[in-house]
Short mmCIF file of C-alpha atoms in Angstrom, two decimals:
data_model
loop_
_atom_site.label_atom_id
_atom_site.label_comp_id
_atom_site.label_asym_id
_atom_site.label_seq_id
_atom_site.Cartn_x
_atom_site.Cartn_y
_atom_site.Cartn_z
CA MET A 1 -87.31 -26.03 29.25
CA ARG A 2 -88.39 -22.45 28.56
CA ILE A 3 -91.50 -20.32 28.66
CA ALA A 4 -92.13 -17.13 26.67
CA PHE A 5 -94.97 -14.64 26.72
CA HIS A 6 -96.19 -13.42 23.34
CA GLY A 7 -99.49 -11.85 24.38
CA ALA A 8 -101.56 -10.63 27.35
CA ALA A 9 -98.27 -9.31 28.79
CA ARG A 10 -99.25 -6.37 30.99
CA ASN A 11 -102.54 -6.03 29.15
CA VAL A 12 -105.83 -7.89 29.12
CA THR A 13 -106.07 -9.26 25.58
CA GLY A 14 -104.07 -11.30 23.08
CA SER A 15 -103.26 -14.29 25.31
CA CYS A 16 -100.41 -16.33 23.85
CA HIS A 17 -97.73 -18.27 25.76
CA LEU A 18 -95.05 -20.61 24.45
CA LEU A 19 -93.49 -23.64 26.14
CA GLU A 20 -90.36 -25.35 24.79
CA CYS A 21 -89.26 -28.81 25.90
CA ARG A 22 -87.59 -31.84 24.27
CA GLY A 23 -87.44 -30.02 20.95
CA LYS A 24 -91.21 -29.47 20.96
CA ARG A 25 -92.93 -26.09 20.95
CA ILE A 26 -96.34 -25.85 22.62
CA LEU A 27 -98.51 -22.77 22.42
CA ILE A 28 -101.14 -22.05 25.05
CA ASP A 29 -103.79 -19.85 23.42
CA CYS A 30 -103.38 -17.56 20.44
CA GLY A 31 -105.69 -14.65 21.02
CA LEU A 32 -106.60 -11.43 19.28
CA TYR A 33 -105.69 -8.06 20.75
CA GLN A 34 -108.81 -5.98 21.36
CA GLY A 35 -109.30 -2.31 22.17
CA ASN A 36 -107.81 0.71 20.41
CA ARG A 37 -106.18 1.04 17.00
CA GLU A 38 -102.74 0.32 18.46
CA MET A 39 -104.05 -3.08 19.50
CA ASP A 40 -105.37 -3.66 15.97
CA GLU A 41 -101.89 -2.97 14.64
CA GLU A 42 -100.39 -5.36 17.21
CA ASN A 43 -102.45 -8.18 15.67
CA ARG A 44 -100.54 -7.72 12.42
CA ASN A 45 -97.13 -7.68 14.06
CA ASP A 46 -94.81 -10.65 14.17
CA PHE A 47 -95.92 -13.35 16.62
CA GLY A 48 -92.46 -13.44 18.17
CA PHE A 49 -91.95 -16.99 16.89
CA ASP A 50 -92.25 -18.93 13.65
CA PRO A 51 -95.83 -20.29 13.37
CA ALA A 52 -94.52 -23.27 11.38
CA SER A 53 -92.37 -24.29 14.36
CA ILE A 54 -95.35 -24.85 16.69
CA ASP A 55 -96.20 -28.52 17.28
CA TYR A 56 -99.29 -28.17 19.50
CA LEU A 57 -101.70 -25.45 20.54
CA LEU A 58 -103.62 -25.93 23.80
CA LEU A 59 -106.71 -23.71 23.85
CA THR A 60 -108.17 -22.71 27.23
CA HIS A 61 -111.49 -21.39 25.92
CA GLY A 62 -113.34 -19.83 23.01
CA HIS A 63 -113.17 -16.11 23.72
CA LEU A 64 -111.70 -14.06 20.88
CA ASP A 65 -108.81 -12.75 22.98
CA HIS A 66 -107.69 -16.37 23.49
CA CYS A 67 -108.38 -17.96 20.08
CA GLY A 68 -108.76 -15.04 17.64
CA ARG A 69 -105.37 -15.28 15.88
CA ILE A 70 -105.44 -19.03 15.26
CA PRO A 71 -106.52 -18.56 11.60
CA LEU A 72 -103.57 -16.20 11.05
CA LEU A 73 -101.24 -18.66 12.78
CA ARG A 74 -102.47 -21.40 10.46
CA ARG A 75 -102.15 -19.24 7.34
CA LEU A 76 -98.55 -18.41 8.26
CA GLY A 77 -97.49 -22.03 8.57
CA PHE A 78 -98.88 -23.74 11.68
CA LYS A 79 -99.58 -27.40 10.86
CA GLY A 80 -99.98 -28.80 14.36
CA THR A 81 -103.00 -29.82 16.44
CA VAL A 82 -105.27 -27.51 18.43
CA LEU A 83 -106.33 -29.45 21.50
CA THR A 84 -109.34 -28.27 23.49
CA THR A 85 -112.74 -29.29 24.89
CA ALA A 86 -115.66 -30.16 22.63
CA ALA A 87 -117.69 -27.16 23.83
CA THR A 88 -114.76 -24.80 23.23
CA ARG A 89 -114.27 -26.19 19.73
CA GLU A 90 -117.89 -25.37 18.85
CA LEU A 91 -117.76 -21.91 20.38
CA ALA A 92 -114.40 -21.20 18.72
CA ARG A 93 -115.88 -22.09 15.35
CA LEU A 94 -118.63 -19.54 15.91
CA VAL A 95 -116.21 -16.87 17.14
CA LEU A 96 -113.59 -17.34 14.43
CA LEU A 97 -116.06 -17.30 11.55
CA ASP A 98 -117.64 -14.15 12.93
CA SER A 99 -114.22 -12.56 13.39
CA ALA A 100 -113.28 -13.37 9.78
CA ARG A 101 -116.53 -11.79 8.57
CA ILE A 102 -115.80 -8.63 10.56
CA GLN A 103 -112.22 -8.50 9.21
CA GLU A 104 -113.52 -8.79 5.64
CA GLU A 105 -116.20 -6.14 6.15
CA GLU A 106 -113.72 -3.74 7.73
CA ALA A 107 -111.30 -4.17 4.81
CA ARG A 108 -114.09 -3.57 2.30
CA TYR A 109 -115.16 -0.42 4.15
CA ARG A 110 -111.62 0.97 4.28
CA ASN A 111 -111.12 0.30 0.59
CA TYR A 112 -114.44 1.97 -0.20
CA LYS A 113 -113.39 5.06 1.78
CA ALA A 114 -109.97 5.03 0.10
CA SER A 115 -111.60 4.93 -3.34
CA LYS A 116 -113.07 8.36 -2.62
CA ARG A 117 -109.63 9.85 -2.01
CA ARG A 118 -107.12 10.94 -4.62
CA ASN A 119 -104.25 9.29 -2.76
CA ARG A 120 -105.61 5.79 -2.17
CA GLY A 121 -102.48 4.14 -0.79
CA GLU A 122 -102.17 0.39 -0.39
CA PRO A 123 -105.46 -1.56 -0.41
CA ALA A 124 -106.62 -2.78 3.00
CA GLU A 125 -106.44 -6.53 3.60
CA PRO A 126 -108.28 -8.48 6.30
CA LEU A 127 -106.10 -10.00 9.01
CA TYR A 128 -107.57 -13.29 7.79
CA ASP A 129 -110.66 -14.32 5.86
CA THR A 130 -113.40 -16.94 6.11
CA LEU A 131 -111.38 -19.57 4.28
CA ASP A 132 -108.51 -19.08 6.72
CA ALA A 133 -110.90 -19.55 9.63
CA LEU A 134 -112.40 -22.70 8.12
CA ASP A 135 -108.94 -24.08 7.39
CA SER A 136 -107.82 -23.51 10.99
CA LEU A 137 -110.82 -25.42 12.32
CA ASP A 138 -109.53 -28.56 10.59
CA ALA A 139 -106.68 -28.58 13.13
CA PHE A 140 -108.98 -28.84 16.17
CA ALA A 141 -109.22 -32.03 18.23
CA ASP A 142 -111.21 -32.68 21.42
CA ILE A 143 -109.83 -33.88 24.74
CA ALA A 144 -111.59 -36.93 26.18
CA SER A 145 -112.70 -35.25 29.42
CA PHE A 146 -111.64 -32.93 32.21
CA ALA A 147 -109.07 -34.18 34.75
CA GLN A 148 -107.79 -36.89 32.38
CA ALA A 149 -104.13 -36.77 31.33
CA HIS A 150 -103.35 -36.71 27.62
CA GLN A 151 -99.85 -37.48 26.35
CA LEU A 152 -98.78 -35.10 23.61
CA CYS A 153 -95.50 -36.92 23.01
CA PRO A 154 -92.93 -38.80 25.14
CA GLY A 155 -92.08 -36.65 28.15
CA ILE A 156 -94.90 -34.12 27.66
CA SER A 157 -98.50 -34.57 28.83
CA THR A 158 -101.41 -32.23 29.52
CA THR A 159 -104.52 -32.27 31.69
CA PHE A 160 -107.49 -29.91 31.40
CA TYR A 161 -109.49 -28.79 34.48
CA ASP A 162 -112.83 -26.97 34.46
CA ALA A 163 -112.16 -23.22 34.85
CA GLY A 164 -115.82 -22.24 35.34
CA HIS A 165 -115.37 -19.13 33.15
CA ILE A 166 -117.45 -19.91 30.07
CA LEU A 167 -118.83 -23.11 28.59
CA GLY A 168 -115.96 -25.59 28.10
CA SER A 169 -113.30 -23.28 29.57
CA ALA A 170 -110.24 -24.90 31.12
CA CYS A 171 -107.18 -24.44 33.24
CA ILE A 172 -104.36 -26.45 31.66
CA LEU A 173 -101.58 -28.37 33.38
CA VAL A 174 -98.55 -29.25 31.23
CA GLU A 175 -96.16 -31.83 32.70
CA LEU A 176 -92.65 -31.69 31.27
CA GLU A 177 -89.75 -34.15 31.58
CA GLU A 178 -86.35 -33.54 30.05
CA ALA A 179 -82.85 -34.79 30.91
CA GLY A 180 -84.14 -36.40 34.08
CA ARG A 181 -85.84 -33.20 35.29
CA GLN A 182 -89.59 -32.84 35.75
CA HIS A 183 -91.55 -29.61 35.82
CA ARG A 184 -95.28 -28.92 36.13
CA VAL A 185 -96.61 -25.71 34.55
CA LEU A 186 -100.20 -24.67 35.27
CA PHE A 187 -102.03 -22.12 33.11
CA SER A 188 -105.14 -20.67 34.73
CA GLY A 189 -106.68 -19.48 31.48
CA ASP A 190 -109.52 -17.20 32.56
CA LEU A 191 -110.94 -18.24 35.93
CA GLY A 192 -114.64 -18.03 36.69
CA CYS A 193 -116.41 -17.06 39.90
CA ASP A 194 -117.90 -19.28 42.58
CA GLY A 195 -121.66 -19.68 42.96
CA ARG A 196 -122.70 -18.59 39.48
CA ALA A 197 -125.61 -19.83 37.43
CA ILE A 198 -125.24 -22.38 34.61
CA LEU A 199 -121.63 -23.51 35.21
CA PRO A 200 -119.96 -25.29 38.13
CA ASP A 201 -117.40 -23.49 40.27
CA PRO A 202 -113.79 -23.69 39.01
CA ALA A 203 -112.29 -27.11 39.74
CA ARG A 204 -109.64 -27.48 42.41
CA PRO A 205 -106.29 -26.91 40.65
CA PRO A 206 -103.41 -29.41 40.86
CA HIS A 207 -100.08 -28.57 42.46
CA ALA A 208 -97.56 -26.98 40.12
CA ASP A 209 -93.96 -25.77 40.02
CA THR A 210 -94.82 -22.76 37.82
CA VAL A 211 -98.18 -20.99 37.67
CA VAL A 212 -99.27 -18.65 34.87
CA MET A 213 -102.31 -16.80 36.22
CA GLU A 214 -104.70 -14.23 34.88
CA SER A 215 -105.04 -11.00 36.88
CA THR A 216 -107.96 -9.16 35.25
CA TYR A 217 -109.49 -8.23 38.61
CA GLY A 218 -106.37 -8.66 40.71
CA ASN A 219 -106.93 -5.30 42.40
CA ARG A 220 -110.60 -5.48 43.31
CA LEU A 221 -113.45 -7.47 44.76
CA HIS A 222 -116.70 -8.02 42.93
CA LYS A 223 -120.00 -6.96 44.35
CA SER A 224 -121.78 -10.10 45.55
CA LEU A 225 -124.13 -11.70 43.05
CA ALA A 226 -127.49 -11.34 44.83
CA PRO A 227 -127.31 -7.50 45.10
CA SER A 228 -126.09 -7.39 41.49
CA ILE A 229 -129.15 -9.30 40.31
CA GLU A 230 -131.38 -6.98 42.35
CA GLU A 231 -129.66 -3.93 40.85
CA PHE A 232 -130.19 -5.40 37.37
CA TYR A 233 -133.89 -5.98 38.04
CA ARG A 234 -134.27 -2.49 39.54
CA ALA A 235 -132.59 -0.80 36.56
CA ILE A 236 -134.99 -2.62 34.25
CA ALA A 237 -138.10 -1.84 36.30
CA THR A 238 -137.39 1.90 36.70
CA THR A 239 -136.46 2.36 33.05
CA ILE A 240 -139.50 0.46 31.74
CA ALA A 241 -141.71 2.51 34.08
CA ARG A 242 -140.60 5.71 32.33
CA ASP A 243 -141.08 4.07 28.92
CA GLY A 244 -137.36 3.96 28.18
CA ASN A 245 -135.30 1.19 26.64
CA VAL A 246 -132.72 -0.74 28.61
CA LEU A 247 -129.63 -1.41 26.47
CA VAL A 248 -127.38 -4.22 27.65
CA PRO A 249 -124.08 -4.45 25.73
CA SER A 250 -123.28 -8.08 26.32
CA PHE A 251 -120.66 -10.64 25.39
CA ALA A 252 -122.21 -13.36 23.24
CA LEU A 253 -120.56 -16.21 25.13
CA GLU A 254 -121.65 -16.84 28.72
CA ARG A 255 -122.74 -13.34 29.74
CA THR A 256 -125.77 -13.30 27.46
CA GLN A 257 -126.83 -16.79 28.53
CA GLU A 258 -126.42 -15.82 32.19
CA LEU A 259 -128.60 -12.73 31.69
CA LEU A 260 -131.28 -14.79 29.94
CA TYR A 261 -131.15 -17.24 32.85
CA TYR A 262 -131.72 -14.49 35.43
CA LEU A 263 -134.36 -12.72 33.33
CA ARG A 264 -136.30 -16.00 33.12
CA GLU A 265 -135.88 -16.53 36.85
CA GLY A 266 -137.00 -12.96 37.64
CA ILE A 267 -140.16 -13.33 35.58
CA GLU A 268 -140.95 -16.76 37.06
CA GLN A 269 -140.48 -15.41 40.59
CA GLY A 270 -142.56 -12.29 39.94
CA ARG A 271 -139.59 -9.98 40.47
CA LEU A 272 -139.89 -8.70 36.91
CA PRO A 273 -143.09 -7.87 34.97
CA GLY A 274 -144.57 -10.93 33.29
CA HIS A 275 -145.21 -8.86 30.14
CA LEU A 276 -141.55 -7.75 29.87
CA ARG A 277 -140.32 -7.59 26.30
CA VAL A 278 -136.71 -8.67 25.77
CA TYR A 279 -135.01 -8.58 22.38
CA LEU A 280 -131.90 -10.71 21.88
CA ASP A 281 -130.32 -8.86 18.98
CA SER A 282 -127.10 -10.77 18.43
CA PRO A 283 -126.81 -13.55 15.85
CA MET A 284 -123.67 -14.83 17.57
CA ALA A 285 -125.32 -14.90 21.00
CA ILE A 286 -128.32 -16.71 19.52
CA SER A 287 -126.06 -19.38 18.02
CA ALA A 288 -123.99 -19.57 21.21
CA THR A 289 -127.17 -20.21 23.22
CA GLN A 290 -127.95 -23.13 20.92
CA ILE A 291 -124.45 -24.50 21.59
CA PHE A 292 -125.09 -24.17 25.34
CA ARG A 293 -128.21 -26.29 24.94
CA ARG A 294 -126.14 -28.99 23.21
CA HIS A 295 -123.59 -29.19 26.01
CA ARG A 296 -125.65 -29.89 29.09
CA GLU A 297 -122.73 -31.93 30.46
CA CYS A 298 -121.19 -28.57 31.35
CA PHE A 299 -124.16 -27.40 33.47
CA ASP A 300 -124.18 -27.13 37.24
CA GLU A 301 -126.77 -28.83 39.46
CA GLU A 302 -129.03 -25.78 39.65
CA THR A 303 -129.34 -25.56 35.88
CA TRP A 304 -129.87 -29.32 35.63
CA GLU A 305 -132.87 -28.93 37.95
CA VAL A 306 -134.41 -26.41 35.55
CA VAL A 307 -133.85 -28.80 32.63
CA ALA A 308 -135.21 -31.77 34.62
CA ALA A 309 -138.40 -29.79 35.30
CA GLY A 310 -138.94 -29.52 31.55
CA ARG A 311 -138.05 -25.83 31.27
CA ASP A 312 -135.52 -24.14 29.00
CA PRO A 313 -133.01 -22.23 31.17
CA PHE A 314 -132.63 -19.59 28.46
CA ASP A 315 -136.21 -18.99 27.27
CA PHE A 316 -139.32 -17.25 28.63
CA PRO A 317 -142.48 -15.48 27.39
CA GLY A 318 -141.63 -12.08 25.96
CA LEU A 319 -138.22 -13.08 24.62
CA GLU A 320 -137.88 -12.29 20.94
CA ILE A 321 -134.95 -13.53 18.84
CA VAL A 322 -133.68 -10.97 16.32
CA ARG A 323 -131.53 -12.43 13.56
CA ASP A 324 -132.19 -10.33 10.46
CA THR A 325 -130.66 -6.90 10.04
CA SER A 326 -134.02 -5.47 9.02
CA GLU A 327 -135.57 -6.70 12.28
CA SER A 328 -132.71 -5.13 14.21
CA MET A 329 -133.18 -1.81 12.46
CA ALA A 330 -136.90 -1.88 13.30
CA LEU A 331 -136.04 -1.86 17.02
CA LYS A 332 -135.39 1.89 16.81
CA GLN A 333 -139.18 2.22 16.99
CA VAL A 334 -139.40 0.18 20.20
CA LYS A 335 -140.01 1.77 23.61
CA GLY A 336 -140.08 0.24 27.07
CA ALA A 337 -138.08 -2.89 26.27
CA VAL A 338 -134.80 -4.61 27.09
CA ILE A 339 -132.38 -4.92 24.16
CA ILE A 340 -129.39 -7.25 24.57
CA ALA A 341 -126.82 -6.88 21.82
CA GLY A 342 -123.12 -7.29 21.19
CA SER A 343 -120.43 -6.42 21.54
CA GLY A 344 -119.86 -6.18 25.28
CA MET A 345 -117.21 -3.47 24.92
CA CYS A 346 -119.25 -1.69 22.21
CA THR A 347 -116.35 -2.04 19.76
CA GLY A 348 -118.60 -3.56 17.08
CA GLY A 349 -121.90 -5.29 16.54
CA ARG A 350 -125.47 -4.08 16.65
CA ILE A 351 -125.23 -2.42 20.06
CA ARG A 352 -123.64 0.62 18.42
CA HIS A 353 -126.80 1.25 16.37
CA HIS A 354 -128.95 1.00 19.50
CA LEU A 355 -126.62 3.37 21.35
CA ARG A 356 -126.91 5.90 18.54
CA HIS A 357 -130.72 5.80 18.81
CA ASN A 358 -130.98 5.69 22.62
CA LEU A 359 -127.87 7.08 24.32
CA TRP A 360 -129.09 10.67 23.99
CA ARG A 361 -132.48 9.87 25.55
CA PRO A 362 -132.75 10.66 29.30
CA GLU A 363 -135.48 8.03 29.74
CA ALA A 364 -133.17 5.25 28.48
CA SER A 365 -130.61 3.23 30.43
CA VAL A 366 -127.40 1.43 29.49
CA VAL A 367 -126.44 -1.44 31.76
CA PHE A 368 -122.83 -2.62 31.55
CA VAL A 369 -122.33 -6.08 32.98
CA GLY A 370 -118.77 -6.93 31.96
CA TYR A 371 -115.21 -5.78 31.62
CA ALA A 372 -114.46 -2.82 29.34
CA ALA A 373 -110.86 -2.50 28.16
CA GLY A 374 -109.16 0.88 27.94
CA GLY A 375 -109.84 2.75 24.72
CA THR A 376 -113.18 1.07 24.02
CA LEU A 377 -116.47 2.90 23.59
CA ALA A 378 -117.84 1.09 26.65
CA ARG A 379 -114.99 2.37 28.83
CA GLN A 380 -115.55 5.95 27.59
CA ILE A 381 -119.23 5.81 28.57
CA ILE A 382 -118.50 4.14 31.92
CA GLU A 383 -115.90 6.78 32.77
CA GLY A 384 -118.46 9.55 32.30
CA ALA A 385 -117.89 10.99 28.82
CA GLU A 386 -120.50 13.64 28.04
CA THR A 387 -120.38 12.87 24.33
CA VAL A 388 -119.03 9.87 22.44
CA ARG A 389 -118.48 9.04 18.80
CA VAL A 390 -120.82 6.26 17.66
CA LEU A 391 -120.83 5.11 14.03
CA HIS A 392 -119.07 8.29 12.90
CA GLU A 393 -121.54 10.55 14.78
CA GLU A 394 -121.14 12.56 17.98
CA VAL A 395 -123.83 11.47 20.44
CA GLU A 396 -124.65 13.04 23.80
CA VAL A 397 -124.71 10.70 26.79
CA ASN A 398 -128.00 11.52 28.53
CA ALA A 399 -129.12 7.98 29.32
CA GLU A 400 -128.77 6.60 32.84
CA ILE A 401 -125.58 4.51 33.04
CA HIS A 402 -125.33 1.43 35.28
CA THR A 403 -122.16 -0.59 35.82
CA ILE A 404 -122.91 -3.86 37.59
CA GLY A 405 -119.64 -5.62 38.40
CA GLY A 406 -121.15 -8.65 40.12
CA PHE A 407 -121.91 -10.34 36.79
CA SER A 408 -118.27 -10.63 35.80
CA ALA A 409 -117.21 -14.03 34.49
CA HIS A 410 -113.70 -13.40 35.88
CA ALA A 411 -112.60 -14.29 39.40
CA ASP A 412 -111.95 -11.31 41.65
CA GLN A 413 -108.90 -10.81 43.85
CA ARG A 414 -110.20 -12.99 46.68
CA GLU A 415 -111.01 -15.86 44.32
CA LEU A 416 -107.69 -15.55 42.49
CA LEU A 417 -105.79 -15.75 45.77
CA LYS A 418 -107.89 -18.72 46.91
CA TRP A 419 -107.25 -20.56 43.63
CA HIS A 420 -103.53 -19.83 43.74
CA ALA A 421 -103.26 -21.08 47.33
CA LEU A 422 -104.54 -24.47 46.15
CA THR A 423 -101.68 -24.86 43.63
CA GLY A 424 -99.25 -25.76 46.44
CA THR A 425 -96.04 -23.78 46.73
CA PRO A 426 -95.09 -22.89 43.16
CA GLU A 427 -91.52 -21.72 42.69
CA ARG A 428 -92.63 -18.94 40.40
CA THR A 429 -95.89 -17.27 39.44
CA PHE A 430 -96.26 -15.30 36.23
CA LEU A 431 -99.09 -12.76 36.18
CA VAL A 432 -100.65 -12.18 32.78
CA HIS A 433 -103.96 -11.00 31.28
CA GLY A 434 -104.31 -7.89 33.41
CA GLU A 435 -103.63 -4.17 33.41
CA GLU A 436 -100.37 -3.30 35.14
CA MET A 437 -101.97 -1.74 38.20
CA ALA A 438 -104.11 -4.84 38.81
CA MET A 439 -101.04 -7.05 38.46
CA GLN A 440 -99.01 -4.99 40.92
CA VAL A 441 -101.73 -5.09 43.56
CA LEU A 442 -102.22 -8.85 43.14
CA ALA A 443 -98.46 -9.47 43.21
CA GLY A 444 -98.31 -7.75 46.59
CA GLN A 445 -100.88 -10.20 47.96
CA LEU A 446 -99.16 -13.40 46.78
CA THR A 447 -96.84 -15.09 49.26
CA GLY A 448 -94.54 -18.13 49.17
CA THR A 449 -93.76 -17.72 45.48
CA THR A 450 -91.56 -15.53 43.27
CA VAL A 451 -93.84 -13.27 41.22
CA ALA A 452 -92.99 -12.01 37.74
CA MET A 453 -94.96 -9.74 35.41
CA PRO A 454 -93.46 -10.56 32.00
CA ARG A 455 -93.22 -8.08 29.19
CA LEU A 456 -94.16 -8.88 25.60
CA HIS A 457 -91.91 -11.57 24.07
CA GLN A 458 -89.96 -12.00 27.31
CA SER A 459 -88.58 -15.52 27.81
CA PHE A 460 -87.64 -17.43 30.97
CA SER A 461 -85.86 -20.68 31.75
CA LEU A 462 -87.85 -23.19 33.76
#
């Protein structure tokens, strides 16, 4: 029995871990690296294993940094099954098709720019295309339900537990038996927070011999949710009062739906103006919200009460859905409104256009409500850059900047430690999916287990 780490090793993206047992090779996640150009190049590097040798892929959830290289894996020879929840399968379809479109557009743009140069070099190729994404989706299969064991093959079984991170997200237990030895390996995936809207709290984890745990916020505590909601409402109210726009760079999956939920609640409770105009300018977020509506089995009791009362948790007067590019472009004429657009780290999507038209305006505000990886435009703005490059233009940062950490979909240090304590007394804990400083701080807080922070492609015997 062995485990190897081929992604999210001392960084926050590109999750990909490999188990070997009884001649079978099982991959847990196969995510895309996100951030700077070096990360883009890492996506094209060798996986660290032969894709054709993988028998099963267990997918924790549908975020791009956990599923984004599955089409490439498939194109390079993977013929196995991708096992996941029904909600994750639907979200992954949305994410992978969008990723393929972006890859194709980026390649076309680079080739167009190269055509203007005398020395054109090799033509740019997308990491994968739409056909690759569609082909990979044929490999997906749904688990029956959470907390129900599924035998992959003799001696190897898996059980998914609700991770409370995004719709359909899971922690995954893999039970191994070989040569009379048994070993239980638990992968946290990305863990959600307690007491959040829409989704239940993360399920109690099972005991395990080895734990592979995310550490995104291993070195900090989140601001509590109630003050974060108040800060969000206050940022909106003060900005609208001065006739400025509130830009919210938001992740299409979970974060956007959570913001819509709280905007609806704020208007219903009179904590926000009843005439508030909110533009949801993200085709992916719009489609993701429709998927949320189809998977009510994933909702918590609070959200079920809203549904039972005949109300849509994600809709309210003043919400306008913006699908067409022409409608998005017309928003540059808007004043005194909330504009929610992707991407959350400002690495792509329509938010960049809105930043170009609003970031230089002192009456505007930008509200960041999620994690921003190093090297991203969002991180530059959060860290106080006076000017930033947006869509090939230098733009002054005069808008009011808000960073509201309480909306994070990731567990903080306290919640990570609480979750880990429920896994029993694991022999070894591998910290992944975190920046090195966060990992080191979290490692110092873990007791009763041997802690390792694997490097890329490092392998261990179980």
